[in-house]
Amino acid sequence: MVRDGTGSDGWRGWRAAMRAALYGTDGDGGGAAHSSAGGSGAGGFYRRPEGPAGHFRTSVHASPLFAAAVARLLCRVDEALGRPATLDFVDMAAGRGELVTGVLAALPADVAARTRAYAVEIAGRPEGLAPRITWLSEPPPQVTGLLFANEWLDNVPVEVAEVDPAGVPRLVLVRDDGTERLGDPLSGAEAEWLARWWPLPAEEGLRAEIGLPRDLAWAAAVSCVARGLAVAVDYGHTADARPPFGTLTGFREGRETAPVPDGSCDITAHVALDACAAAGAGAGAHASGPALLLTQRAALRALGVTGARPPLALAGTDPTAYVRALAGAGEAAELTAPGGLGDFAWLLRPVGIANPLPREPA
């Protein structure tokens, strides 16, 4: 059975193919963030100098309002922790450090002075990043504060399964040019995960992504939080709405494209967030109740990002402020839009504190 290596004929499972295309020989992103194989095996798609922002638009790149909202969340965690002398902020899948830089800039001065900032990323440290930001390839082992993973889990490599004509789920094998064929039937932990979290009817062609590596990656990240909050933000699904043919796809220069694992494009798949939530349940040293899943729309509204238009009267009294507020409303609307960024899910796992966001949609 082909698993983690390439067979003599070039066929391998999607997990190994994604790992090579996105992360070169540095691993599968399970403990860190982005990195990858830049076309023709040049060492990693995410190692390219343009970074993720050169190929797709995340909430971080859409508006500084996102970083400001995360800063407000960090302040809530700070209050729940009793304002410790040192407050940690860990930016998983940090890209080029855009989020951690924005969060530090948005914090009140007294909180910023106590904040110890980390950017976790496999790619090298970018030039010009503030010296106070510690650049790591793995999260620090003891976090007291907020660990925040924006669009990280979708790039943790996974295997793909497809139902064959006999109704049996089999491993999908792929070549570097994106050509696929079916391999052996699933077995072991992968078959168990599929049966529990994404059972496939015996209908030829149905597909699923085996999210076990993401569960393990999330549990490992949560285990680093001694006290505080771990948050994963991603596009995902739960057991009541699994996509029948999976979600594996690629992105290049802002456009969706075929997922060809040659290092020329991002390769991503939606996250089974309910499985991740269960995996992270016992990871924290002092877990505080169940995990919470919210839409980004609800989470950001709870953090003050509403998208409300400014009163028209402001245009007459302060036109500059009106234009500025109108632009902010447009950015907030993009971050919370149904059918877009607003439908992303926030998975929150409190450790030793109460959950700082409401359970009901805001």
Short mmCIF file of C-alpha atoms in Angstrom, two decimals:
data_model
loop_
_atom_site.label_atom_id
_atom_site.label_comp_id
_atom_site.label_asym_id
_atom_site.label_seq_id
_atom_site.Cartn_x
_atom_site.Cartn_y
_atom_site.Cartn_z
CA MET A 1 0.00 0.00 0.00
CA VAL A 2 1.33 3.45 -0.92
CA ARG A 3 1.15 5.74 2.14
CA ASP A 4 3.83 8.29 2.92
CA GLY A 5 6.21 7.84 0.03
CA THR A 6 6.07 7.92 -3.74
CA GLY A 7 5.86 4.55 -5.46
CA SER A 8 8.24 3.62 -8.23
CA ASP A 9 5.53 4.54 -10.72
CA GLY A 10 4.96 7.99 -9.15
CA TRP A 11 1.65 7.22 -7.41
CA ARG A 12 1.15 8.22 -3.76
CA GLY A 13 -1.62 9.17 -1.37
CA TRP A 14 -2.87 12.75 -1.26
CA ARG A 15 -1.39 13.32 2.19
CA ALA A 16 2.16 12.66 0.97
CA ALA A 17 1.48 14.63 -2.22
CA MET A 18 0.19 17.66 -0.27
CA ARG A 19 3.08 17.45 2.17
CA ALA A 20 5.61 17.57 -0.65
CA ALA A 21 3.81 20.29 -2.59
CA LEU A 22 3.02 22.55 0.35
CA TYR A 23 5.81 21.82 2.81
CA GLY A 24 8.72 20.36 0.88
CA THR A 25 10.59 17.90 3.08
CA ASP A 26 9.83 19.77 6.33
CA GLY A 27 6.83 17.74 7.43
CA ASP A 28 3.10 18.04 6.94
CA GLY A 29 2.33 21.27 8.78
CA GLY A 30 0.87 19.41 11.74
CA GLY A 31 2.73 21.42 14.36
CA ALA A 32 3.36 24.65 12.54
CA ALA A 33 1.76 26.61 9.80
CA HIS A 34 2.39 27.27 6.19
CA SER A 35 5.30 26.34 3.93
CA SER A 36 5.57 24.24 0.81
CA ALA A 37 6.96 23.18 -2.52
CA GLY A 38 7.27 26.04 -4.96
CA GLY A 39 6.75 24.68 -8.48
CA SER A 40 9.16 22.03 -9.75
CA GLY A 41 10.10 20.97 -6.24
CA ALA A 42 11.71 24.27 -5.27
CA GLY A 43 11.12 23.71 -1.56
CA GLY A 44 7.53 24.65 -0.85
CA PHE A 45 4.60 26.70 -2.14
CA TYR A 46 4.41 28.62 1.13
CA ARG A 47 8.11 29.43 1.06
CA ARG A 48 7.59 31.74 -1.88
CA PRO A 49 8.47 35.36 -1.13
CA GLU A 50 4.97 36.67 -1.90
CA GLY A 51 3.47 34.54 0.89
CA PRO A 52 -0.18 33.44 1.08
CA ALA A 53 -1.46 36.95 0.31
CA GLY A 54 -0.10 36.58 -3.20
CA HIS A 55 -2.52 33.75 -3.96
CA PHE A 56 -5.66 34.04 -1.85
CA ARG A 57 -7.46 36.58 0.32
CA THR A 58 -7.95 35.72 3.97
CA SER A 59 -9.77 37.73 6.62
CA VAL A 60 -6.40 39.03 7.82
CA HIS A 61 -5.69 40.54 4.40
CA ALA A 62 -9.27 41.74 3.84
CA SER A 63 -9.29 44.35 6.59
CA PRO A 64 -7.43 45.54 9.69
CA LEU A 65 -10.78 45.20 11.46
CA PHE A 66 -10.06 41.48 11.76
CA ALA A 67 -6.81 42.00 13.67
CA ALA A 68 -8.55 44.59 15.84
CA ALA A 69 -11.27 42.06 16.70
CA VAL A 70 -8.65 39.45 17.60
CA ALA A 71 -6.97 42.07 19.79
CA ARG A 72 -10.28 42.61 21.62
CA LEU A 73 -10.56 38.85 22.08
CA LEU A 74 -7.05 38.79 23.54
CA CYS A 75 -8.10 41.53 25.97
CA ARG A 76 -11.07 39.41 27.07
CA VAL A 77 -8.74 36.47 27.64
CA ASP A 78 -6.43 38.79 29.59
CA GLU A 79 -9.29 39.79 31.88
CA ALA A 80 -10.36 36.16 32.36
CA LEU A 81 -6.77 35.29 33.34
CA GLY A 82 -6.67 38.10 35.91
CA ARG A 83 -4.28 40.31 33.89
CA PRO A 84 -1.10 38.23 34.23
CA ALA A 85 2.34 39.85 34.19
CA THR A 86 3.00 38.17 30.85
CA LEU A 87 0.24 37.54 28.32
CA ASP A 88 0.97 35.28 25.35
CA PHE A 89 -0.39 35.71 21.83
CA VAL A 90 0.45 32.91 19.40
CA ASP A 91 -0.31 33.40 15.69
CA MET A 92 -0.43 29.96 14.05
CA ALA A 93 0.08 29.85 10.27
CA ALA A 94 1.47 33.36 10.52
CA GLY A 95 2.24 33.84 6.84
CA ARG A 96 4.39 36.95 6.83
CA GLY A 97 3.31 38.07 10.29
CA GLU A 98 0.39 40.24 9.18
CA LEU A 99 -2.02 39.18 11.93
CA VAL A 100 0.36 39.30 14.89
CA THR A 101 1.59 42.72 13.72
CA GLY A 102 -1.97 44.02 13.45
CA VAL A 103 -2.98 42.63 16.84
CA LEU A 104 -0.04 44.27 18.61
CA ALA A 105 -0.86 47.59 16.95
CA ALA A 106 -4.52 47.37 18.02
CA LEU A 107 -3.94 46.50 21.69
CA PRO A 108 -4.30 49.09 24.44
CA ALA A 109 -0.86 50.26 25.55
CA ASP A 110 -0.99 48.56 28.95
CA VAL A 111 -1.95 45.19 27.43
CA ALA A 112 0.57 45.52 24.60
CA ALA A 113 3.34 46.14 27.13
CA ARG A 114 2.61 42.79 28.81
CA THR A 115 2.08 40.80 25.61
CA ARG A 116 4.64 38.26 24.47
CA ALA A 117 4.02 37.69 20.75
CA TYR A 118 4.85 34.59 18.74
CA ALA A 119 4.50 33.90 15.01
CA VAL A 120 4.46 30.18 14.18
CA GLU A 121 5.41 29.46 10.59
CA ILE A 122 7.63 26.99 8.75
CA ALA A 123 8.77 29.58 6.22
CA GLY A 124 11.64 31.87 7.16
CA ARG A 125 11.24 35.06 9.16
CA PRO A 126 10.31 37.96 6.86
CA GLU A 127 12.46 41.07 6.72
CA GLY A 128 11.20 44.05 8.65
CA LEU A 129 9.16 42.12 11.21
CA ALA A 130 9.16 43.79 14.63
CA PRO A 131 11.99 42.39 16.79
CA ARG A 132 9.60 41.81 19.68
CA ILE A 133 7.80 39.09 17.69
CA THR A 134 9.39 35.68 18.26
CA TRP A 135 9.43 33.59 15.06
CA LEU A 136 9.04 29.83 15.61
CA SER A 137 8.39 26.70 13.56
CA GLU A 138 6.40 25.12 16.42
CA PRO A 139 4.15 26.73 19.04
CA PRO A 140 5.73 27.43 22.43
CA PRO A 141 5.10 24.59 24.90
CA GLN A 142 3.47 26.71 27.64
CA VAL A 143 0.99 29.37 26.53
CA THR A 144 -0.85 31.62 28.95
CA GLY A 145 -3.10 33.68 26.73
CA LEU A 146 -4.51 33.22 23.22
CA LEU A 147 -3.41 30.76 20.54
CA PHE A 148 -5.07 31.79 17.27
CA ALA A 149 -4.97 29.68 14.09
CA ASN A 150 -6.48 31.43 11.08
CA GLU A 151 -6.78 29.17 8.02
CA TRP A 152 -4.19 26.71 9.29
CA LEU A 153 -6.01 23.38 9.58
CA ASP A 154 -7.22 23.40 5.96
CA ASN A 155 -3.58 23.12 4.86
CA VAL A 156 -2.69 20.21 7.16
CA PRO A 157 -2.32 17.38 4.58
CA VAL A 158 -4.92 14.62 4.56
CA GLU A 159 -5.69 11.44 2.67
CA VAL A 160 -8.65 11.32 0.29
CA ALA A 161 -11.03 8.36 0.07
CA GLU A 162 -13.38 7.44 -2.79
CA VAL A 163 -16.03 4.73 -3.05
CA ASP A 164 -15.28 2.15 -5.74
CA PRO A 165 -17.88 0.37 -7.96
CA ALA A 166 -18.28 -2.33 -5.29
CA GLY A 167 -19.17 0.26 -2.64
CA VAL A 168 -15.81 0.06 -0.83
CA PRO A 169 -13.98 3.25 0.24
CA ARG A 170 -10.45 3.22 -1.16
CA LEU A 171 -7.44 5.48 -0.82
CA VAL A 172 -7.11 7.92 -3.71
CA LEU A 173 -3.61 7.96 -5.22
CA VAL A 174 -2.28 10.88 -7.25
CA ARG A 175 0.66 11.78 -9.45
CA ASP A 176 2.41 15.17 -9.52
CA ASP A 177 0.37 16.18 -12.57
CA GLY A 178 -2.91 15.66 -10.65
CA THR A 179 -3.89 12.37 -12.32
CA GLU A 180 -5.71 10.10 -9.86
CA ARG A 181 -6.49 6.42 -9.45
CA LEU A 182 -7.87 4.29 -6.63
CA GLY A 183 -5.52 2.41 -4.32
CA ASP A 184 -6.14 -0.08 -1.53
CA PRO A 185 -9.24 -0.14 0.69
CA LEU A 186 -8.95 2.05 3.77
CA SER A 187 -7.89 0.29 6.95
CA GLY A 188 -6.77 0.95 10.50
CA ALA A 189 -7.14 4.38 12.10
CA GLU A 190 -8.14 6.04 8.82
CA ALA A 191 -11.00 3.59 8.27
CA GLU A 192 -12.10 4.09 11.88
CA TRP A 193 -12.06 7.87 11.48
CA LEU A 194 -14.11 7.65 8.28
CA ALA A 195 -16.67 5.34 9.88
CA ARG A 196 -17.11 7.66 12.85
CA TRP A 197 -16.91 11.11 11.31
CA TRP A 198 -17.67 10.83 7.59
CA PRO A 199 -19.39 7.52 6.77
CA LEU A 200 -19.73 7.14 3.01
CA PRO A 201 -22.78 5.38 1.51
CA ALA A 202 -21.94 2.53 -0.87
CA GLU A 203 -22.36 4.75 -3.93
CA GLU A 204 -19.57 4.86 -6.51
CA GLY A 205 -17.69 8.16 -6.73
CA LEU A 206 -18.54 9.59 -3.31
CA ARG A 207 -15.45 11.10 -1.67
CA ALA A 208 -14.21 12.27 1.71
CA GLU A 209 -11.09 13.81 3.19
CA ILE A 210 -9.73 11.84 6.16
CA GLY A 211 -9.31 14.53 8.81
CA LEU A 212 -7.33 12.49 11.36
CA PRO A 213 -4.05 14.46 10.89
CA ARG A 214 -5.95 17.69 11.52
CA ASP A 215 -7.49 16.30 14.69
CA LEU A 216 -4.04 15.38 15.94
CA ALA A 217 -2.59 18.76 14.93
CA TRP A 218 -5.35 20.66 16.72
CA ALA A 219 -5.06 18.51 19.85
CA ALA A 220 -1.30 19.16 19.89
CA ALA A 221 -1.86 22.91 19.58
CA VAL A 222 -4.47 22.94 22.36
CA SER A 223 -2.11 20.97 24.60
CA CYS A 224 0.32 23.90 24.48
CA VAL A 225 -2.22 26.16 26.22
CA ALA A 226 -1.66 26.00 29.97
CA ARG A 227 -4.37 28.62 30.60
CA GLY A 228 -6.29 30.70 28.13
CA LEU A 229 -8.00 30.08 24.82
CA ALA A 230 -7.21 28.24 21.59
CA VAL A 231 -9.09 29.32 18.46
CA ALA A 232 -9.13 27.78 14.98
CA VAL A 233 -10.78 29.74 12.16
CA ASP A 234 -11.43 27.90 8.92
CA TYR A 235 -13.98 26.95 6.34
CA GLY A 236 -15.38 23.65 7.43
CA HIS A 237 -18.34 21.35 7.89
CA THR A 238 -19.96 19.15 10.51
CA ALA A 239 -21.55 15.70 10.45
CA ASP A 240 -24.98 17.03 9.48
CA ALA A 241 -23.69 18.60 6.27
CA ARG A 242 -20.70 16.73 4.86
CA PRO A 243 -20.08 17.50 1.16
CA PRO A 244 -20.76 14.31 -0.83
CA PHE A 245 -17.74 14.64 -3.13
CA GLY A 246 -15.24 16.24 -0.75
CA THR A 247 -13.78 19.72 -1.06
CA LEU A 248 -10.18 19.27 -2.23
CA THR A 249 -9.17 22.19 -4.44
CA GLY A 250 -6.33 24.52 -5.35
CA PHE A 251 -5.69 28.27 -5.46
CA ARG A 252 -3.21 30.20 -7.55
CA GLU A 253 -2.89 33.99 -7.89
CA GLY A 254 -6.31 34.64 -6.41
CA ARG A 255 -8.22 32.07 -8.46
CA GLU A 256 -9.50 28.61 -7.71
CA THR A 257 -7.79 25.95 -9.78
CA ALA A 258 -7.37 22.19 -10.01
CA PRO A 259 -5.41 20.74 -7.06
CA VAL A 260 -2.22 19.72 -8.85
CA PRO A 261 0.42 18.64 -6.29
CA ASP A 262 3.47 19.93 -8.16
CA GLY A 263 4.09 22.91 -5.88
CA SER A 264 2.58 25.42 -8.29
CA CYS A 265 -0.58 26.14 -6.27
CA ASP A 266 -2.07 26.03 -2.81
CA ILE A 267 -3.90 22.79 -2.04
CA THR A 268 -6.64 22.91 0.54
CA ALA A 269 -9.75 21.13 1.79
CA HIS A 270 -12.50 22.12 4.20
CA VAL A 271 -12.10 20.98 7.81
CA ALA A 272 -14.29 18.51 9.73
CA LEU A 273 -14.38 20.88 12.68
CA ASP A 274 -16.60 18.72 14.87
CA ALA A 275 -13.96 15.99 14.73
CA CYS A 276 -11.28 18.52 15.64
CA ALA A 277 -13.40 19.76 18.53
CA ALA A 278 -13.70 16.24 19.91
CA ALA A 279 -9.97 15.62 19.51
CA GLY A 280 -9.13 18.80 21.39
CA ALA A 281 -11.54 18.09 24.24
CA GLY A 282 -9.01 16.41 26.50
CA ALA A 283 -5.90 18.15 25.22
CA GLY A 284 -5.89 21.14 27.55
CA ALA A 285 -4.54 20.66 31.05
CA HIS A 286 -7.59 22.35 32.54
CA ALA A 287 -10.31 22.18 29.90
CA SER A 288 -13.23 24.44 30.75
CA GLY A 289 -16.39 22.88 29.39
CA PRO A 290 -17.18 21.95 25.80
CA ALA A 291 -15.70 23.58 22.73
CA LEU A 292 -17.75 26.26 21.03
CA LEU A 293 -18.39 26.51 17.28
CA LEU A 294 -19.56 29.86 15.92
CA THR A 295 -19.79 31.34 12.47
CA GLN A 296 -17.29 34.12 11.86
CA ARG A 297 -20.25 36.44 11.44
CA ALA A 298 -21.43 35.71 14.99
CA ALA A 299 -17.94 35.78 16.47
CA LEU A 300 -16.98 39.11 14.92
CA ARG A 301 -20.28 40.72 15.81
CA ALA A 302 -19.71 39.63 19.40
CA LEU A 303 -16.36 41.41 19.15
CA GLY A 304 -17.84 44.64 17.83
CA VAL A 305 -17.54 44.20 14.05
CA THR A 306 -21.07 44.90 12.83
CA GLY A 307 -20.90 46.38 9.33
CA ALA A 308 -23.47 49.03 10.27
CA ARG A 309 -23.42 52.07 7.96
CA PRO A 310 -22.61 55.41 9.60
CA PRO A 311 -25.49 57.90 9.98
CA LEU A 312 -25.94 60.03 6.87
CA ALA A 313 -25.97 63.15 9.03
CA LEU A 314 -22.25 62.60 9.67
CA ALA A 315 -21.58 63.35 6.00
CA GLY A 316 -22.76 66.90 6.57
CA THR A 317 -20.89 67.54 9.80
CA ASP A 318 -17.66 65.61 9.15
CA PRO A 319 -17.33 64.35 5.56
CA THR A 320 -13.87 62.84 6.15
CA ALA A 321 -15.06 60.85 9.14
CA TYR A 322 -18.12 59.73 7.18
CA VAL A 323 -16.04 58.41 4.28
CA ARG A 324 -13.71 56.65 6.72
CA ALA A 325 -16.63 55.09 8.59
CA LEU A 326 -18.29 54.07 5.33
CA ALA A 327 -15.13 52.29 4.21
CA GLY A 328 -14.94 50.51 7.55
CA ALA A 329 -18.55 49.40 7.21
CA GLY A 330 -17.76 47.94 3.81
CA GLU A 331 -14.80 46.01 5.19
CA ALA A 332 -16.88 44.75 8.11
CA ALA A 333 -19.57 43.64 5.69
CA GLU A 334 -17.01 41.59 3.74
CA LEU A 335 -15.71 39.94 6.92
CA THR A 336 -19.24 38.94 8.01
CA ALA A 337 -20.90 38.31 4.62
CA PRO A 338 -23.14 35.23 4.21
CA GLY A 339 -21.77 33.02 1.47
CA GLY A 340 -18.29 34.42 2.05
CA LEU A 341 -15.93 35.07 4.95
CA GLY A 342 -18.84 35.35 7.36
CA ASP A 343 -19.56 31.64 6.92
CA PHE A 344 -16.14 30.60 8.19
CA ALA A 345 -16.29 28.74 11.49
CA TRP A 346 -14.55 29.68 14.74
CA LEU A 347 -13.70 26.72 16.97
CA LEU A 348 -12.96 27.91 20.51
CA ARG A 349 -11.39 25.75 23.20
CA PRO A 350 -11.06 27.46 26.61
CA VAL A 351 -8.47 26.09 29.01
CA GLY A 352 -8.78 27.12 32.66
CA ILE A 353 -11.08 30.05 31.87
CA ALA A 354 -14.71 30.59 30.89
CA ASN A 355 -15.46 30.95 27.21
CA PRO A 356 -15.16 34.67 26.40
CA LEU A 357 -17.67 34.64 23.50
CA PRO A 358 -21.42 34.06 23.79
CA ARG A 359 -22.90 30.70 22.85
CA GLU A 360 -25.74 32.21 20.86
CA PRO A 361 -25.16 34.01 17.55
CA ALA A 362 -24.72 37.73 18.06
#
